Amino acid sequence: MTVQRYEGLSRERVEEILAKIGTLRAGVIGDACLDVYWEADMTKSVLSRETPHYTLPIVVERYSPGAAGNVAANLKALGCREVFICSVIGHDWRGELLKQQFRNREIDTSFILEEDAWCTPAYCKPIRVGLQQSRQEDPRLDFQNFRELPENIASKLANRLDDMAEHCDVIAVTDQLTIGVVGAIIRDRLSYWAEKGKLILVDSRDRIGLYRNVIVKPNEIEAAHWVKSDFIGTERTISEWSDVAIRLSQEVKGNCCVTLGSEGALWVESGMCTLVATRPLEPPIDIVGAGDGFASALVCALGAGSEGQEATAFAHLAASIVIKKIGTTGTASPEEIRSSQF
């Protein structure tokens, strides 16, 4: 299959897109998590009296919104006029910290549900710091849910989604966790709003093929999981990946953007596939949060009136900034995008 290539994004268009993003009201629904970084100064460690272990003396603690929360943070950083977050959190210390992180960024939390039957997900990363500032990350400590979201809470969340959709120009969906807040009830409501003309972009790790009538943004592994599982772990051509992207687009009955890492991304619309290349980046890089930055910029550019290929190129710019921010789930600001090389 012949795949078209797009290389048409100009600085003038970037300025126009950024200006229009400033008028957007953006909503996010999905798995809002707390990202935690605890730095332990091992030069201050002592042997515990109770156990035969040395302590981890925490001297720095950093918190930021993760998953759907990071998408909301990226939308705000890109300059959206208003950003709303719709999710479920628990009555726990992580939920309180997460709400504070949203307030710090002026992200509207009025569509969040707080429920005793749910745990606020968190990814906690202990980092040992030694002599000459040598650093080593310990195994991550995860807080997560092991039971499905109760149906009555899912119905309440669907009502919150309906209320939020009334306020939004665009909606980004982050379906990240194995057991998360986006189930069949929410997928049905998203399909309903998409059919009414709402611009909805979905990023889902495990369930991308279950959505209908929306724009989907998987990476190549997530797309292949639904279309051609034998592709995983083998080297494939752009033409072969374009076949996967087109088939997924047909299945979800919507446009599709499949990211291919350093190769760029494939945009599929009306059965036509276009490769939007990205420029290579020199290390050091940290891919944590890059997908969130890409998705946020993509939905913003689409909401600002860009065609799919142009929006994908704009999303590459944002992701190239986020990926250079080490040790954090970063964001990309309009100023950083303006000063990037393209």
Protein backbone atom coordinates (compact mmCIF):
# COMPACT_ATOMS: atom_id res chain seq x y z
CA MET A 1 0.00 0.00 0.00
CA THR A 2 1.24 3.49 -0.88
CA VAL A 3 1.37 5.74 2.18
CA GLN A 4 1.27 9.51 1.75
CA ARG A 5 3.73 11.69 3.67
CA TYR A 6 3.02 15.02 5.35
CA GLU A 7 5.69 17.64 5.99
CA GLY A 8 3.74 20.89 5.74
CA LEU A 9 3.65 22.43 9.24
CA SER A 10 5.01 25.99 9.23
CA ARG A 11 5.83 28.41 12.05
CA GLU A 12 2.99 30.64 10.90
CA ARG A 13 0.51 27.78 11.27
CA VAL A 14 1.92 26.91 14.70
CA GLU A 15 1.21 30.48 15.84
CA GLU A 16 -2.33 30.30 14.49
CA ILE A 17 -2.96 26.95 16.19
CA LEU A 18 -1.61 28.21 19.53
CA ALA A 19 -3.82 31.30 19.34
CA LYS A 20 -6.94 29.20 18.74
CA ILE A 21 -6.02 26.76 21.52
CA GLY A 22 -6.31 29.72 23.88
CA THR A 23 -10.05 29.84 23.17
CA LEU A 24 -10.75 26.13 23.84
CA ARG A 25 -12.59 24.59 26.76
CA ALA A 26 -11.21 21.06 27.20
CA GLY A 27 -12.48 18.16 29.28
CA VAL A 28 -10.68 15.00 30.35
CA ILE A 29 -12.26 11.77 31.54
CA GLY A 30 -10.39 8.70 32.67
CA ASP A 31 -7.99 7.28 35.22
CA ALA A 32 -6.66 10.21 37.22
CA CYS A 33 -3.55 9.08 39.10
CA LEU A 34 -1.00 10.66 41.41
CA ASP A 35 2.65 10.48 40.39
CA VAL A 36 4.96 10.46 43.42
CA TYR A 37 8.74 10.97 43.52
CA TRP A 38 10.52 10.36 46.84
CA GLU A 39 14.26 11.10 46.87
CA ALA A 40 16.25 9.37 49.62
CA ASP A 41 19.66 10.80 50.58
CA MET A 42 21.60 7.59 51.28
CA THR A 43 24.48 9.53 52.86
CA LYS A 44 22.07 10.13 55.76
CA SER A 45 20.96 6.49 56.01
CA VAL A 46 21.36 4.59 59.28
CA LEU A 47 20.95 0.96 60.25
CA SER A 48 17.51 0.36 61.70
CA ARG A 49 17.41 -0.84 65.31
CA GLU A 50 14.37 -3.02 64.64
CA THR A 51 15.40 -4.68 61.35
CA PRO A 52 18.69 -5.51 59.59
CA HIS A 53 18.08 -2.84 56.94
CA TYR A 54 19.35 0.64 56.25
CA THR A 55 16.73 3.39 56.13
CA LEU A 56 15.67 5.45 53.12
CA PRO A 57 15.82 9.06 54.43
CA ILE A 58 13.40 11.01 52.25
CA VAL A 59 14.69 14.55 51.75
CA VAL A 60 12.70 15.55 48.65
CA GLU A 61 9.11 14.68 47.74
CA ARG A 62 7.45 15.72 44.51
CA TYR A 63 3.88 15.14 43.36
CA SER A 64 2.19 15.64 40.00
CA PRO A 65 -0.99 14.48 38.27
CA GLY A 66 -0.54 11.28 36.27
CA ALA A 67 -2.45 9.44 33.52
CA ALA A 68 -5.69 11.40 32.85
CA GLY A 69 -4.44 13.98 35.34
CA ASN A 70 -1.31 14.50 33.27
CA VAL A 71 -3.40 14.96 30.13
CA ALA A 72 -5.34 17.68 31.97
CA ALA A 73 -2.05 19.28 33.07
CA ASN A 74 -0.80 19.21 29.47
CA LEU A 75 -4.00 20.80 28.17
CA LYS A 76 -3.65 23.58 30.72
CA ALA A 77 0.04 24.07 29.91
CA LEU A 78 -0.79 24.34 26.19
CA GLY A 79 -2.98 27.32 27.00
CA CYS A 80 -6.59 26.04 26.91
CA ARG A 81 -8.95 28.65 28.32
CA GLU A 82 -10.58 26.15 30.68
CA VAL A 83 -9.74 22.54 31.58
CA PHE A 84 -12.08 20.14 33.42
CA ILE A 85 -11.25 16.71 34.86
CA CYS A 86 -13.86 13.96 35.31
CA SER A 87 -12.83 10.85 37.25
CA VAL A 88 -13.26 8.83 40.43
CA ILE A 89 -10.88 9.06 43.40
CA GLY A 90 -10.96 7.73 46.93
CA HIS A 91 -11.19 9.38 50.32
CA ASP A 92 -7.47 8.94 50.98
CA TRP A 93 -4.25 10.95 51.27
CA ARG A 94 -3.47 10.43 47.60
CA GLY A 95 -6.82 11.86 46.57
CA GLU A 96 -6.23 14.96 48.68
CA LEU A 97 -2.78 15.48 47.17
CA LEU A 98 -4.14 14.93 43.66
CA LYS A 99 -6.90 17.51 44.13
CA GLN A 100 -4.32 19.98 45.40
CA GLN A 101 -2.19 19.40 42.31
CA PHE A 102 -5.19 20.18 40.13
CA ARG A 103 -5.98 23.32 42.11
CA ASN A 104 -2.36 24.44 41.77
CA ARG A 105 -2.78 24.26 37.99
CA GLU A 106 -6.25 25.88 37.96
CA ILE A 107 -7.88 22.71 36.62
CA ASP A 108 -11.60 22.45 37.43
CA THR A 109 -12.32 19.44 39.69
CA SER A 110 -16.08 19.89 40.03
CA PHE A 111 -16.75 16.74 37.93
CA ILE A 112 -14.62 14.42 40.10
CA LEU A 113 -16.40 11.81 42.24
CA GLU A 114 -14.96 10.91 45.65
CA GLU A 115 -16.03 7.42 46.73
CA ASP A 116 -15.20 5.16 49.69
CA ALA A 117 -15.42 2.14 47.38
CA TRP A 118 -12.52 3.37 45.23
CA CYS A 119 -8.80 3.83 45.77
CA THR A 120 -6.97 6.82 44.31
CA PRO A 121 -4.35 5.23 42.02
CA ALA A 122 -0.75 6.31 42.51
CA TYR A 123 2.68 5.45 41.15
CA CYS A 124 5.29 6.04 43.87
CA LYS A 125 8.93 6.07 42.77
CA PRO A 126 11.62 5.93 45.50
CA ILE A 127 14.91 7.30 44.18
CA ARG A 128 18.16 6.64 46.08
CA VAL A 129 20.70 9.45 45.82
CA GLY A 130 24.29 8.61 46.76
CA LEU A 131 27.74 10.12 46.65
CA GLN A 132 28.42 12.55 43.80
CA GLN A 133 24.64 12.65 43.25
CA SER A 134 24.54 9.15 41.77
CA ARG A 135 20.89 8.10 41.39
CA GLN A 136 19.09 4.78 41.34
CA GLU A 137 15.35 4.22 41.18
CA ASP A 138 13.91 1.48 43.40
CA PRO A 139 10.96 -0.72 42.33
CA ARG A 140 7.83 1.39 42.02
CA LEU A 141 5.14 1.26 44.71
CA ASP A 142 1.68 1.18 43.12
CA PHE A 143 -1.70 1.92 44.65
CA GLN A 144 -4.43 0.52 42.43
CA ASN A 145 -7.90 -1.00 42.39
CA PHE A 146 -8.44 -4.74 42.19
CA ARG A 147 -12.25 -4.73 41.89
CA GLU A 148 -14.29 -3.27 39.06
CA LEU A 149 -15.90 0.12 39.55
CA PRO A 150 -19.37 -0.56 41.03
CA GLU A 151 -22.15 -0.03 38.50
CA ASN A 152 -23.90 2.61 40.59
CA ILE A 153 -20.70 4.69 40.70
CA ALA A 154 -20.16 4.18 36.97
CA SER A 155 -23.66 5.55 36.37
CA LYS A 156 -22.94 8.57 38.55
CA LEU A 157 -19.73 9.13 36.60
CA ALA A 158 -21.66 8.96 33.31
CA ASN A 159 -23.90 11.74 34.61
CA ARG A 160 -20.82 13.80 35.49
CA LEU A 161 -19.49 13.18 31.98
CA ASP A 162 -22.75 14.42 30.47
CA ASP A 163 -22.57 17.57 32.59
CA MET A 164 -18.93 18.17 31.65
CA ALA A 165 -19.55 17.60 27.94
CA GLU A 166 -21.99 20.49 27.93
CA HIS A 167 -19.11 22.79 28.91
CA CYS A 168 -16.43 21.45 26.53
CA ASP A 169 -15.29 21.99 22.96
CA VAL A 170 -13.07 18.88 23.04
CA ILE A 171 -12.80 15.81 25.29
CA ALA A 172 -9.70 13.67 25.85
CA VAL A 173 -10.16 10.13 27.22
CA THR A 174 -7.41 8.31 29.14
CA ASP A 175 -8.25 4.62 29.63
CA GLN A 176 -4.95 3.48 31.16
CA LEU A 177 -5.50 1.10 34.06
CA THR A 178 -6.40 -2.59 33.82
CA ILE A 179 -9.19 -1.90 36.30
CA GLY A 180 -10.15 1.73 35.80
CA VAL A 181 -13.08 4.11 35.56
CA VAL A 182 -13.82 3.88 31.82
CA GLY A 183 -16.15 0.93 31.30
CA ALA A 184 -19.03 0.08 28.98
CA ILE A 185 -21.34 2.75 30.42
CA ILE A 186 -18.81 5.51 29.82
CA ARG A 187 -17.90 4.21 26.35
CA ASP A 188 -21.57 4.33 25.38
CA ARG A 189 -21.88 7.94 26.54
CA LEU A 190 -18.72 8.91 24.67
CA SER A 191 -20.15 7.39 21.50
CA TYR A 192 -23.38 9.32 22.05
CA TRP A 193 -21.55 12.64 22.39
CA ALA A 194 -19.34 11.90 19.39
CA GLU A 195 -22.43 11.24 17.27
CA LYS A 196 -23.73 14.64 18.37
CA GLY A 197 -20.57 16.23 16.96
CA LYS A 198 -18.37 16.49 20.05
CA LEU A 199 -14.66 16.12 19.22
CA ILE A 200 -13.45 13.18 21.35
CA LEU A 201 -9.97 11.63 21.33
CA VAL A 202 -9.37 8.28 23.08
CA ASP A 203 -6.07 6.87 24.36
CA SER A 204 -6.52 3.32 25.70
CA ARG A 205 -3.86 0.76 26.59
CA ASP A 206 -5.95 -2.41 26.54
CA ARG A 207 -9.37 -1.61 25.06
CA ILE A 208 -8.86 0.68 22.07
CA GLY A 209 -11.00 -1.49 19.77
CA LEU A 210 -14.07 -1.24 22.03
CA TYR A 211 -14.71 2.45 21.29
CA ARG A 212 -17.02 3.68 18.55
CA ASN A 213 -17.41 6.92 16.55
CA VAL A 214 -14.48 8.65 18.27
CA ILE A 215 -10.89 9.43 17.23
CA VAL A 216 -8.51 6.80 18.63
CA LYS A 217 -4.81 7.31 19.36
CA PRO A 218 -3.04 4.03 20.17
CA ASN A 219 0.62 3.24 19.74
CA GLU A 220 1.52 0.48 17.30
CA ILE A 221 1.47 -2.26 19.99
CA GLU A 222 -1.98 -1.25 21.25
CA ALA A 223 -3.32 -1.11 17.69
CA ALA A 224 -1.82 -4.48 16.76
CA HIS A 225 -3.34 -6.05 19.88
CA TRP A 226 -6.77 -5.57 18.29
CA VAL A 227 -5.98 -6.07 14.63
CA LYS A 228 -2.94 -8.34 14.15
CA SER A 229 -1.50 -9.69 17.38
CA ASP A 230 1.21 -11.60 15.47
CA PHE A 231 2.76 -8.22 14.57
CA ILE A 232 3.93 -7.67 18.14
CA GLY A 233 7.64 -8.25 18.66
CA THR A 234 8.54 -8.32 14.96
CA GLU A 235 9.87 -5.60 12.68
CA ARG A 236 7.29 -4.34 10.20
CA THR A 237 7.21 -1.84 7.36
CA ILE A 238 5.29 1.42 7.35
CA SER A 239 2.97 -0.09 4.75
CA GLU A 240 2.16 -3.02 7.06
CA TRP A 241 1.51 -0.68 9.98
CA SER A 242 -0.74 1.44 7.78
CA ASP A 243 -2.87 -1.64 7.13
CA VAL A 244 -3.24 -2.10 10.90
CA ALA A 245 -4.20 1.56 11.34
CA ILE A 246 -6.81 1.45 8.56
CA ARG A 247 -8.38 -1.73 9.91
CA LEU A 248 -8.59 -0.27 13.41
CA SER A 249 -10.17 2.90 12.02
CA GLN A 250 -12.78 0.80 10.27
CA GLU A 251 -13.50 -1.16 13.44
CA VAL A 252 -14.05 1.89 15.65
CA LYS A 253 -15.83 3.82 12.87
CA GLY A 254 -13.69 6.86 13.42
CA ASN A 255 -10.41 8.52 12.52
CA CYS A 256 -7.26 6.92 13.85
CA CYS A 257 -3.75 8.12 14.78
CA VAL A 258 -1.23 5.34 15.42
CA THR A 259 2.09 6.46 16.90
CA LEU A 260 5.21 4.60 15.76
CA GLY A 261 7.85 5.90 18.15
CA SER A 262 10.80 7.47 16.34
CA GLU A 263 9.19 6.69 12.95
CA GLY A 264 6.42 9.23 13.54
CA ALA A 265 2.69 8.56 13.39
CA LEU A 266 0.05 7.39 10.92
CA TRP A 267 -3.13 9.42 10.49
CA VAL A 268 -6.11 7.56 8.97
CA GLU A 269 -9.19 9.36 7.72
CA SER A 270 -11.80 8.11 5.22
CA GLY A 271 -9.68 5.04 4.53
CA MET A 272 -6.61 7.10 3.53
CA CYS A 273 -3.37 6.79 5.52
CA THR A 274 -0.70 9.47 5.88
CA LEU A 275 2.68 9.17 7.58
CA VAL A 276 3.63 12.23 9.63
CA ALA A 277 7.32 11.86 10.40
CA THR A 278 9.05 13.25 13.47
CA ARG A 279 12.64 14.39 13.87
CA PRO A 280 15.10 12.20 15.82
CA LEU A 281 16.11 13.35 19.31
CA GLU A 282 19.48 12.91 20.94
CA PRO A 283 19.57 11.32 24.41
CA PRO A 284 19.03 11.74 27.27
CA ILE A 285 15.30 11.24 26.90
CA ASP A 286 12.53 10.02 29.20
CA ILE A 287 9.42 8.67 27.45
CA VAL A 288 7.26 8.90 30.61
CA GLY A 289 4.37 11.24 29.81
CA ALA A 290 5.27 11.65 26.12
CA GLY A 291 2.07 9.90 24.99
CA ASP A 292 -0.02 12.19 27.20
CA GLY A 293 1.71 15.23 25.74
CA PHE A 294 1.10 13.96 22.20
CA ALA A 295 -2.59 13.21 22.85
CA SER A 296 -3.18 16.59 24.49
CA ALA A 297 -1.58 18.53 21.65
CA LEU A 298 -3.38 16.42 19.04
CA VAL A 299 -6.86 17.04 20.46
CA CYS A 300 -6.05 20.73 20.94
CA ALA A 301 -4.89 21.19 17.35
CA LEU A 302 -7.94 19.33 16.04
CA GLY A 303 -10.14 21.51 18.23
CA ALA A 304 -8.36 24.56 16.83
CA GLY A 305 -9.41 23.57 13.32
CA SER A 306 -6.36 21.70 12.03
CA GLU A 307 -6.70 18.82 9.60
CA GLY A 308 -5.55 15.48 10.97
CA GLN A 309 -2.09 15.46 9.40
CA GLU A 310 -1.33 18.99 10.57
CA ALA A 311 -2.61 18.23 14.07
CA THR A 312 -0.38 15.15 14.20
CA ALA A 313 2.67 17.22 13.24
CA PHE A 314 1.81 19.72 15.96
CA ALA A 315 1.48 16.85 18.46
CA HIS A 316 4.99 15.69 17.51
CA LEU A 317 6.32 19.12 18.50
CA ALA A 318 4.76 18.89 21.96
CA ALA A 319 5.93 15.30 22.51
CA SER A 320 9.49 16.21 21.51
CA ILE A 321 9.55 18.72 24.37
CA VAL A 322 8.01 16.42 26.99
CA ILE A 323 10.38 13.57 26.16
CA LYS A 324 13.40 15.72 27.04
CA LYS A 325 12.14 16.38 30.59
CA ILE A 326 13.92 13.80 32.73
CA GLY A 327 12.44 12.23 35.87
CA THR A 328 8.99 13.77 35.63
CA THR A 329 5.72 13.59 33.70
CA GLY A 330 6.33 16.83 31.82
CA THR A 331 4.26 19.27 29.81
CA ALA A 332 4.90 21.53 26.82
CA SER A 333 4.09 25.24 26.93
CA PRO A 334 3.38 27.52 23.95
CA GLU A 335 6.73 29.24 24.54
CA GLU A 336 8.58 25.91 24.39
CA ILE A 337 6.75 24.91 21.21
CA ARG A 338 7.60 28.24 19.57
CA SER A 339 11.29 27.80 20.34
CA SER A 340 11.50 24.16 19.19
CA GLN A 341 13.37 23.19 16.04
CA PHE A 342 11.11 22.27 13.11
